[in-house]
mmCIF file of C-alpha atoms and ligand atoms in Angstrom:
data_model
loop_
_atom_site.group_PDB
_atom_site.id
_atom_site.type_symbol
_atom_site.label_atom_id
_atom_site.label_comp_id
_atom_site.label_asym_id
_atom_site.label_seq_id
_atom_site.Cartn_x
_atom_site.Cartn_y
_atom_site.Cartn_z
ATOM 1 C CA MET O 1 120.737 24.218 172.749
ATOM 2 C CA GLU O 2 122.979 25.780 171.851
ATOM 3 C CA GLU O 3 122.313 28.482 168.876
ATOM 4 C CA PRO O 4 124.571 26.715 165.363
ATOM 5 C CA ASP O 5 125.084 30.798 164.494
ATOM 6 C CA PRO O 6 127.771 31.943 167.313
ATOM 7 C CA LEU O 7 125.922 35.673 165.688
ATOM 8 C CA ARG O 8 122.689 35.017 166.661
ATOM 9 C CA SER O 9 123.696 34.109 170.015
ATOM 10 C CA VAL O 10 125.448 36.791 170.112
ATOM 11 C CA LEU O 11 122.545 39.430 169.373
ATOM 12 C CA LYS O 12 120.177 37.447 171.072
ATOM 13 C CA ILE O 13 122.984 38.257 174.868
ATOM 14 C CA LEU O 14 122.418 41.957 173.151
ATOM 15 C CA LYS O 15 119.470 42.927 172.914
ATOM 16 C CA ASP O 16 118.596 42.699 176.725
ATOM 17 C CA CYS O 17 121.880 44.423 177.019
ATOM 18 C CA LYS O 18 122.263 48.015 178.763
ATOM 19 C CA HIS O 19 125.760 48.027 179.879
ATOM 20 C CA VAL O 20 128.245 46.342 177.439
ATOM 21 C CA THR O 21 131.998 46.661 179.204
ATOM 22 C CA PHE O 22 134.788 45.286 176.430
ATOM 23 C CA LEU O 23 137.823 44.047 178.417
ATOM 24 C CA THR O 24 140.621 43.672 175.310
ATOM 25 C CA GLY O 25 144.631 42.647 174.929
ATOM 26 C CA ALA O 26 147.325 42.249 173.023
ATOM 27 C CA GLY O 27 144.697 40.828 170.154
ATOM 28 C CA ILE O 28 142.905 43.143 169.659
ATOM 29 C CA SER O 29 146.266 45.372 168.216
ATOM 30 C CA LYS O 30 147.622 43.245 166.879
ATOM 31 C CA GLU O 31 145.856 44.323 163.106
ATOM 32 C CA SER O 32 147.046 47.907 163.871
ATOM 33 C CA GLY O 33 150.610 46.118 163.122
ATOM 34 C CA ILE O 34 151.644 45.952 167.422
ATOM 35 C CA PRO O 35 152.857 42.578 168.101
ATOM 36 C CA THR O 36 151.309 40.806 171.310
ATOM 37 C CA PHE O 37 153.593 38.716 173.638
ATOM 38 C CA ARG O 38 152.903 35.168 174.803
ATOM 39 C CA ASP O 39 151.950 34.570 170.451
ATOM 40 C CA LYS O 40 154.465 32.840 168.877
ATOM 41 C CA ASP O 41 156.082 35.393 167.292
ATOM 42 C CA GLY O 42 155.254 37.905 170.998
ATOM 43 C CA TYR O 43 157.611 39.805 172.814
ATOM 44 C CA TRP O 44 157.502 36.998 175.819
ATOM 45 C CA SER O 45 158.792 34.001 172.886
ATOM 46 C CA LYS O 46 161.953 36.446 172.469
ATOM 47 C CA TYR O 47 162.558 38.552 175.346
ATOM 48 C CA ASP O 48 162.140 37.489 179.326
ATOM 49 C CA PRO O 49 159.548 39.592 181.041
ATOM 50 C CA MET O 50 161.229 40.076 184.347
ATOM 51 C CA LYS O 51 163.893 41.414 182.747
ATOM 52 C CA LEU O 52 161.482 44.414 180.596
ATOM 53 C CA ALA O 53 157.969 43.950 182.738
ATOM 54 C CA SER O 54 159.724 44.122 186.630
ATOM 55 C CA PRO O 55 160.428 47.237 189.449
ATOM 56 C CA GLN O 56 163.994 44.623 189.396
ATOM 57 C CA GLY O 57 164.072 44.259 185.912
ATOM 58 C CA PHE O 58 164.287 48.130 185.462
ATOM 59 C CA LEU O 59 166.639 48.925 188.903
ATOM 60 C CA GLU O 60 169.491 46.334 186.986
ATOM 61 C CA ASN O 61 169.440 47.736 184.181
ATOM 62 C CA PRO O 62 167.177 50.975 183.527
ATOM 63 C CA ALA O 63 168.525 51.308 179.866
ATOM 64 C CA LEU O 64 168.025 48.093 178.374
ATOM 65 C CA VAL O 65 163.999 48.806 179.447
ATOM 66 C CA TRP O 66 163.932 52.234 178.500
ATOM 67 C CA GLU O 67 165.473 50.756 175.162
ATOM 68 C CA TRP O 68 162.544 48.237 174.672
ATOM 69 C CA TYR O 69 159.836 51.181 175.482
ATOM 70 C CA ARG O 70 161.423 53.422 172.709
ATOM 71 C CA HIS O 71 161.463 51.047 170.218
ATOM 72 C CA ARG O 72 158.227 50.177 171.223
ATOM 73 C CA LEU O 73 157.109 53.821 171.581
ATOM 74 C CA LYS O 74 158.097 54.215 167.487
ATOM 75 C CA ILE O 75 156.182 51.329 166.622
ATOM 76 C CA ILE O 76 152.757 52.430 168.567
ATOM 77 C CA SER O 77 153.042 55.762 167.314
ATOM 78 C CA SER O 78 152.642 54.904 163.503
ATOM 79 C CA ALA O 79 149.568 52.479 164.682
ATOM 80 C CA ARG O 80 146.433 53.498 163.990
ATOM 81 C CA PRO O 81 143.298 52.469 165.523
ATOM 82 C CA ASN O 82 141.741 48.849 163.196
ATOM 83 C CA GLN O 83 137.810 47.939 162.584
ATOM 84 C CA ALA O 84 137.528 46.411 165.898
ATOM 85 C CA HIS O 85 138.152 49.659 167.350
ATOM 86 C CA GLU O 86 135.991 51.316 165.742
ATOM 87 C CA ALA O 87 133.001 48.678 166.033
ATOM 88 C CA ILE O 88 133.529 49.643 169.539
ATOM 89 C CA LYS O 89 134.038 52.871 169.229
ATOM 90 C CA GLU O 90 130.452 53.473 167.221
ATOM 91 C CA MET O 91 128.496 50.669 169.282
ATOM 92 C CA GLU O 92 128.656 53.900 172.335
ATOM 93 C CA LYS O 93 124.985 54.502 170.188
ATOM 94 C CA TYR O 94 123.454 51.139 171.226
ATOM 95 C CA PHE O 95 124.401 51.034 174.824
ATOM 96 C CA ASN O 96 126.176 52.266 177.783
ATOM 97 C CA ILE O 97 129.938 50.768 176.811
ATOM 98 C CA THR O 98 132.913 51.477 179.537
ATOM 99 C CA VAL O 99 136.412 49.835 177.058
ATOM 100 C CA ILE O 100 138.584 47.926 179.969
ATOM 101 C CA THR O 101 142.062 47.294 178.234
ATOM 102 C CA GLN O 102 145.314 45.796 178.832
ATOM 103 C CA ASN O 103 146.700 47.544 176.243
ATOM 104 C CA ILE O 104 148.726 50.566 177.378
ATOM 105 C CA ASP O 105 149.414 51.761 173.118
ATOM 106 C CA ASN O 106 145.821 54.537 173.402
ATOM 107 C CA LEU O 107 144.160 53.259 170.470
ATOM 108 C CA HIS O 108 141.158 53.116 172.103
ATOM 109 C CA ILE O 109 141.075 57.302 172.762
ATOM 110 C CA GLU O 110 141.878 57.804 169.398
ATOM 111 C CA ALA O 111 139.496 56.027 168.267
ATOM 112 C CA GLY O 112 137.174 57.841 170.119
ATOM 113 C CA SER O 113 135.684 54.884 172.683
ATOM 114 C CA THR O 114 133.819 57.685 175.240
ATOM 115 C CA CYS O 115 134.732 55.349 178.733
ATOM 116 C CA VAL O 116 138.170 53.365 178.451
ATOM 117 C CA LEU O 117 139.608 52.635 181.970
ATOM 118 C CA GLU O 118 143.951 51.415 181.024
ATOM 119 C CA LEU O 119 144.606 48.769 183.537
ATOM 120 C CA HIS O 120 148.603 48.910 182.846
ATOM 121 C CA GLY O 121 148.645 52.305 182.141
ATOM 122 C CA ASN O 122 149.585 54.461 178.416
ATOM 123 C CA ILE O 123 153.419 54.443 176.783
ATOM 124 C CA PHE O 124 152.603 57.832 175.968
ATOM 125 C CA ARG O 125 153.315 59.148 179.472
ATOM 126 C CA SER O 126 156.439 58.034 182.075
ATOM 127 C CA ARG O 127 156.760 59.320 185.471
ATOM 128 C CA CYS O 128 159.600 60.025 187.701
ATOM 129 C CA THR O 129 160.009 57.380 190.508
ATOM 130 C CA GLN O 130 161.245 59.670 193.219
ATOM 131 C CA CYS O 131 158.919 62.432 193.324
ATOM 132 C CA ASP O 132 156.284 61.065 190.871
ATOM 133 C CA SER O 133 155.623 64.307 188.258
ATOM 134 C CA LYS O 134 154.514 63.088 185.445
ATOM 135 C CA PHE O 135 156.138 63.746 181.227
ATOM 136 C CA ASP O 136 155.439 62.904 177.958
ATOM 137 C CA THR O 137 157.732 60.142 177.054
ATOM 138 C CA SER O 138 157.914 61.145 173.317
ATOM 139 C CA LEU O 139 160.049 64.199 174.099
ATOM 140 C CA LEU O 140 162.180 62.314 176.991
ATOM 141 C CA LYS O 141 165.864 61.898 174.722
ATOM 142 C CA GLU O 142 168.115 60.335 177.229
ATOM 143 C CA LYS O 143 169.573 56.856 177.208
ATOM 144 C CA ILE O 144 168.017 57.001 181.473
ATOM 145 C CA PRO O 145 166.597 60.191 181.479
ATOM 146 C CA ARG O 146 166.190 62.645 185.160
ATOM 147 C CA CYS O 147 163.777 64.031 186.318
ATOM 148 C CA PRO O 148 163.972 68.596 185.993
ATOM 149 C CA LYS O 149 162.702 68.539 190.035
ATOM 150 C CA CYS O 150 164.648 66.017 191.902
ATOM 151 C CA GLY O 151 166.840 64.269 189.877
ATOM 152 C CA GLY O 152 165.299 60.905 189.749
ATOM 153 C CA ILE O 153 165.346 58.535 187.622
ATOM 154 C CA ILE O 154 161.210 58.646 185.229
ATOM 155 C CA ARG O 155 159.944 55.680 183.949
ATOM 156 C CA PRO O 156 157.384 54.871 181.525
ATOM 157 C CA ASP O 157 154.041 54.972 183.279
ATOM 158 C CA VAL O 158 153.057 51.571 182.881
ATOM 159 C CA VAL O 159 151.983 48.359 184.604
ATOM 160 C CA TRP O 160 155.123 45.781 185.872
ATOM 161 C CA PHE O 161 154.478 42.011 187.042
ATOM 162 C CA GLY O 162 154.545 42.213 190.732
ATOM 163 C CA GLU O 163 152.857 46.334 190.606
ATOM 164 C CA MET O 164 149.584 46.847 192.317
ATOM 165 C CA LEU O 165 146.861 48.877 189.714
ATOM 166 C CA ASN O 166 145.707 51.760 190.176
ATOM 167 C CA GLU O 167 143.764 51.313 193.191
ATOM 168 C CA ASP O 168 141.334 54.382 192.350
ATOM 169 C CA LEU O 169 141.460 52.642 188.524
ATOM 170 C CA LEU O 170 140.732 48.657 189.997
ATOM 171 C CA LYS O 171 137.274 50.600 192.337
ATOM 172 C CA ARG O 172 136.270 51.901 189.178
ATOM 173 C CA CYS O 173 136.096 48.822 187.215
ATOM 174 C CA TYR O 174 134.994 46.009 189.780
ATOM 175 C CA GLU O 175 131.802 48.609 189.808
ATOM 176 C CA VAL O 176 131.500 48.432 186.072
ATOM 177 C CA LEU O 177 131.617 45.215 186.105
ATOM 178 C CA THR O 178 129.452 44.496 188.674
ATOM 179 C CA ILE O 179 126.136 46.262 186.548
ATOM 180 C CA THR O 180 127.481 44.747 183.241
ATOM 181 C CA ASP O 181 124.588 42.855 181.535
ATOM 182 C CA ALA O 182 127.587 41.234 178.684
ATOM 183 C CA ILE O 183 131.094 41.736 178.463
ATOM 184 C CA PHE O 184 133.266 41.298 175.175
ATOM 185 C CA VAL O 185 137.175 40.002 176.274
ATOM 186 C CA ILE O 186 138.972 40.378 173.097
ATOM 187 C CA GLY O 187 142.636 39.675 172.203
ATOM 188 C CA THR O 188 143.362 38.308 175.488
ATOM 189 C CA SER O 189 145.530 35.540 177.064
ATOM 190 C CA ASN O 190 143.472 35.888 179.790
ATOM 191 C CA GLN O 191 146.228 34.532 181.882
ATOM 192 C CA VAL O 192 147.048 38.133 183.973
ATOM 193 C CA TYR O 193 145.401 38.729 186.747
ATOM 194 C CA PRO O 194 143.830 40.928 188.061
ATOM 195 C CA ALA O 195 142.057 41.400 184.615
ATOM 196 C CA ALA O 196 142.351 37.807 183.939
ATOM 197 C CA GLY O 197 139.384 37.464 187.254
ATOM 198 C CA PHE O 198 137.130 40.369 185.637
ATOM 199 C CA PRO O 199 134.841 38.105 182.961
ATOM 200 C CA LEU O 200 134.330 35.655 186.232
ATOM 201 C CA LEU O 201 132.844 38.952 188.267
ATOM 202 C CA VAL O 202 130.635 39.587 185.588
ATOM 203 C CA LYS O 203 129.103 35.899 185.826
ATOM 204 C CA GLN O 204 128.982 35.994 189.374
ATOM 205 C CA HIS O 205 126.385 39.053 189.177
ATOM 206 C CA GLY O 206 124.706 37.329 185.945
ATOM 207 C CA GLY O 207 126.303 38.767 183.528
ATOM 208 C CA LYS O 208 127.834 37.234 180.169
ATOM 209 C CA ILE O 209 130.500 36.599 178.878
ATOM 210 C CA ILE O 210 131.548 37.083 174.919
ATOM 211 C CA GLU O 211 135.534 35.600 173.683
ATOM 212 C CA ILE O 212 136.707 37.250 170.903
ATOM 213 C CA ASN O 213 140.083 34.900 170.153
ATOM 214 C CA LEU O 214 142.415 33.521 167.764
ATOM 215 C CA ASN O 215 142.979 30.619 169.691
ATOM 216 C CA ASN O 216 140.941 28.812 172.983
ATOM 217 C CA THR O 217 142.014 30.488 176.506
ATOM 218 C CA PRO O 218 141.101 29.492 179.549
ATOM 219 C CA LEU O 219 138.070 31.204 178.981
ATOM 220 C CA SER O 220 136.947 29.760 176.728
ATOM 221 C CA PRO O 221 134.989 26.697 178.110
ATOM 222 C CA ILE O 222 133.253 29.102 180.154
ATOM 223 C CA ALA O 223 132.395 31.422 177.653
ATOM 224 C CA ASP O 224 128.381 32.518 176.293
ATOM 225 C CA VAL O 225 129.349 32.582 172.910
ATOM 226 C CA PHE O 226 134.028 32.333 171.652
ATOM 227 C CA LEU O 227 133.523 34.008 168.420
ATOM 228 C CA GLN O 228 137.030 32.038 166.674
ATOM 229 C CA GLY O 229 138.856 34.095 164.626
ATOM 230 C CA LYS O 230 139.932 38.130 163.972
ATOM 231 C CA ALA O 231 139.105 40.380 166.596
ATOM 232 C CA THR O 232 138.529 42.969 163.549
ATOM 233 C CA LEU O 233 136.704 40.372 161.670
ATOM 234 C CA TRP O 234 134.148 39.523 164.287
ATOM 235 C CA MET O 235 133.607 43.233 165.585
ATOM 236 C CA LYS O 236 132.759 44.113 162.085
ATOM 237 C CA ALA O 237 130.377 41.308 161.819
ATOM 238 C CA ILE O 238 128.587 42.483 165.015
ATOM 239 C CA LEU O 239 127.714 46.127 164.270
ATOM 240 C CA GLU O 240 126.280 45.172 161.141
ATOM 241 C CA LYS O 241 123.738 42.373 162.116
ATOM 242 C CA LEU O 242 123.504 45.163 165.093
ATOM 243 C CA LYS O 243 122.518 48.128 163.067
ATOM 244 C CA GLU O 244 120.206 45.452 160.599
ATOM 245 C CA TRP O 245 118.142 45.236 163.930
ATOM 246 C CA LYS O 246 118.137 48.746 165.481
ATOM 247 C CA ASN O 247 116.983 49.293 161.859
ATOM 248 C CA SER O 248 113.978 47.051 161.726
ATOM 249 C CA MET O 249 113.125 48.319 165.032
ATOM 250 C CA SER O 250 112.699 51.652 163.781
ATOM 251 C CA LEU O 251 110.396 50.944 160.717
ATOM 252 C CA SER O 252 108.087 48.164 162.584
HETATM 253 C C1 BJW E 1 144.362 37.890 168.521
HETATM 254 C C2 BJW E 1 144.107 38.215 167.329
HETATM 255 C C3 BJW E 1 143.657 38.713 166.550
HETATM 256 C C4 BJW E 1 146.018 37.705 168.290
HETATM 257 N N1 BJW E 1 142.431 38.898 167.138
HETATM 258 N N2 BJW E 1 142.558 37.392 168.504
HETATM 259 C C5 BJW E 1 150.273 33.690 190.877
HETATM 260 C C6 BJW E 1 148.652 33.491 190.369
HETATM 261 C C7 BJW E 1 148.379 34.395 190.218
HETATM 262 C C8 BJW E 1 148.794 35.484 189.451
HETATM 263 C C9 BJW E 1 150.107 36.044 190.247
HETATM 264 C C10 BJW E 1 150.953 34.955 190.678
HETATM 265 N N3 BJW E 1 151.939 35.396 190.681
HETATM 266 C C11 BJW E 1 152.312 36.650 189.792
HETATM 267 C C12 BJW E 1 151.322 36.901 189.988
HETATM 268 C C13 BJW E 1 150.416 38.672 189.767
HETATM 269 C C14 BJW E 1 150.853 39.209 188.058
HETATM 270 C C15 BJW E 1 149.985 37.662 187.438
HETATM 271 O O1 BJW E 1 148.997 37.835 186.643
HETATM 272 N N4 BJW E 1 151.069 36.770 186.600
HETATM 273 C C16 BJW E 1 150.948 35.707 186.193
HETATM 274 C C17 BJW E 1 151.417 35.820 185.246
HETATM 275 C C18 BJW E 1 151.172 34.448 186.713
HETATM 276 N N5 BJW E 1 149.756 40.173 187.938
HETATM 277 C C19 BJW E 1 150.896 41.213 187.889
HETATM 278 O O2 BJW E 1 151.687 41.075 188.484
HETATM 279 C C20 BJW E 1 149.580 42.433 188.928
HETATM 280 N N6 BJW E 1 149.677 43.065 189.481
HETATM 281 C C21 BJW E 1 149.114 42.580 191.006
HETATM 282 O O3 BJW E 1 148.457 41.667 190.257
HETATM 283 O O4 BJW E 1 149.277 43.250 192.055
HETATM 284 C C22 BJW E 1 149.338 41.915 192.876
HETATM 285 C C23 BJW E 1 150.386 41.580 193.754
HETATM 286 C C24 BJW E 1 151.862 41.689 193.612
HETATM 287 C C25 BJW E 1 152.219 41.323 193.473
HETATM 288 C C26 BJW E 1 152.022 39.337 193.703
HETATM 289 C C27 BJW E 1 150.953 39.034 193.429
HETATM 290 C C28 BJW E 1 149.661 40.183 193.647
HETATM 291 C C29 BJW E 1 150.736 42.969 187.914
HETATM 292 C C30 BJW E 1 150.078 42.878 185.412
HETATM 293 C C31 BJW E 1 150.918 43.908 184.688
HETATM 294 C C32 BJW E 1 151.457 43.400 183.491
HETATM 295 N N7 BJW E 1 152.363 43.747 182.513
HETATM 296 C C33 BJW E 1 152.519 43.616 181.090
HETATM 297 C C34 BJW E 1 153.225 44.492 180.646
HETATM 298 C C35 BJW E 1 153.561 46.373 180.866
HETATM 299 C C36 BJW E 1 152.878 46.714 180.154
HETATM 300 C C37 BJW E 1 153.098 46.969 178.618
HETATM 301 O O5 BJW E 1 154.396 47.234 178.738
HETATM 302 O O6 BJW E 1 152.759 46.573 177.808
HETATM 303 O O7 BJW E 1 151.019 44.451 180.763
HETATM 304 S S1 BJW E 1 152.820 42.006 181.170
HETATM 305 C C38 BJW E 1 151.900 41.754 179.416
HETATM 306 O O8 BJW E 1 150.911 40.931 179.955
HETATM 307 C C39 BJW E 1 150.774 43.077 179.277
HETATM 308 C C40 BJW E 1 150.354 42.860 178.887
HETATM 309 O O9 BJW E 1 149.047 43.659 179.077
HETATM 310 C C41 BJW E 1 150.017 41.640 179.925
HETATM 311 C C42 BJW E 1 148.161 40.392 179.002
HETATM 312 O O10 BJW E 1 148.448 39.922 178.257
HETATM 313 P P1 BJW E 1 147.993 39.945 176.912
HETATM 314 O O11 BJW E 1 146.623 41.342 176.760
HETATM 315 O O12 BJW E 1 146.597 38.862 177.467
HETATM 316 O O13 BJW E 1 148.582 39.419 175.429
HETATM 317 P P2 BJW E 1 149.099 38.573 175.735
HETATM 318 O O14 BJW E 1 149.818 38.357 174.289
HETATM 319 O O15 BJW E 1 149.112 37.304 175.975
HETATM 320 O O16 BJW E 1 147.946 37.789 174.392
HETATM 321 C C43 BJW E 1 147.094 38.085 173.127
HETATM 322 C C44 BJW E 1 146.462 37.290 172.942
HETATM 323 O O17 BJW E 1 145.547 37.869 171.012
HETATM 324 C C45 BJW E 1 146.115 35.612 171.807
HETATM 325 O O18 BJW E 1 144.775 34.908 173.326
HETATM 326 C C46 BJW E 1 145.817 35.961 170.962
HETATM 327 O O19 BJW E 1 145.787 33.945 170.228
HETATM 328 C C47 BJW E 1 144.770 36.539 170.618
HETATM 329 N N8 BJW E 1 145.072 37.134 169.212
HETATM 330 N N9 BJW E 1 145.824 38.285 167.710
HETATM 331 C C48 BJW E 1 141.961 38.130 167.870
HETATM 332 N N10 BJW E 1 143.791 39.455 165.244
HETATM 333 ZN ZN1 ZN E 2 161.264 64.130 190.430
#
């Protein structure tokens, strides 16, 4: 029978957990003021993803792609981690935590999480398309920046559609996912692979799925618990319950 109180269900799962993984997407940073992609006010409602987030788009119009990333860099640079990022950091007191994020906004690292795997890169880093030298994006001022070492075009160090994700990083993800007791899937539409396949892998290895989202996603029907609503509110509530439970344990 399904638990009537979803918070109790989450606590019940967490009581048996050692390794807890967080898979996060754009929705977790929405309350920090950073737009998402597929919501009705998200980037893909206004812009063609293939023009802004694909290698072909960059080849055709690097200046446009750079304009978009500079615009986003400005928003992201003034954003701060919110209560959901902070609660995840705080949960390191109780579990072995890995954060796998699709976000490029650095907010989990800013919140202090110690193990963050950035699947789609980081907007603060850029790289030369020819010699792979790395650069600090905020220091690149040209419309289409060029590499001082080889003259190649520099691009944001992020992963676009049709591009492979970093192999070592993926290997680390799969290692963690196979020993994960519970995965929180927060603020992602679960449409972009390979990330969208990660929760299923956890389930196949006997782990539980807890999803937090404003709306249903393709993952929701197989999630063990679905918490509908804002990431900050649910994460705050979960952390409070966890603290109560841990305190009562230390008293008894
Ligand atoms: C809240 C909230 C609040 C809001 N609280 N919740 C056919 C089938 C299967 C796969 C493929 C296929 N054709 C091509 C592919 C592969 C492709 C893919 O998956 N495409 C699908 C769209 C079909 N994947 C790739 O190409 C990846 N590479 C790869 O697979 O390599 C191998 C390969 C190569 C070639 C062919 C086939 C395989 C690379 C994917 C790279 C994604 N890149 C982007 C942009 C770059 C980074 C950046 O600039 O930021 O990454 S796209 C964009 O989507 C960005 C995000 O990281 C990613 C995921 O988005 P996310 O985070 O889920 O955001 P949203 O907006 O979608 O959802 C927000 C959610 O939050 C919503 O659900 C809201 O309800 C919720 N929400 N506020 C809680 N306050
Ligand atoms: Zn170079």
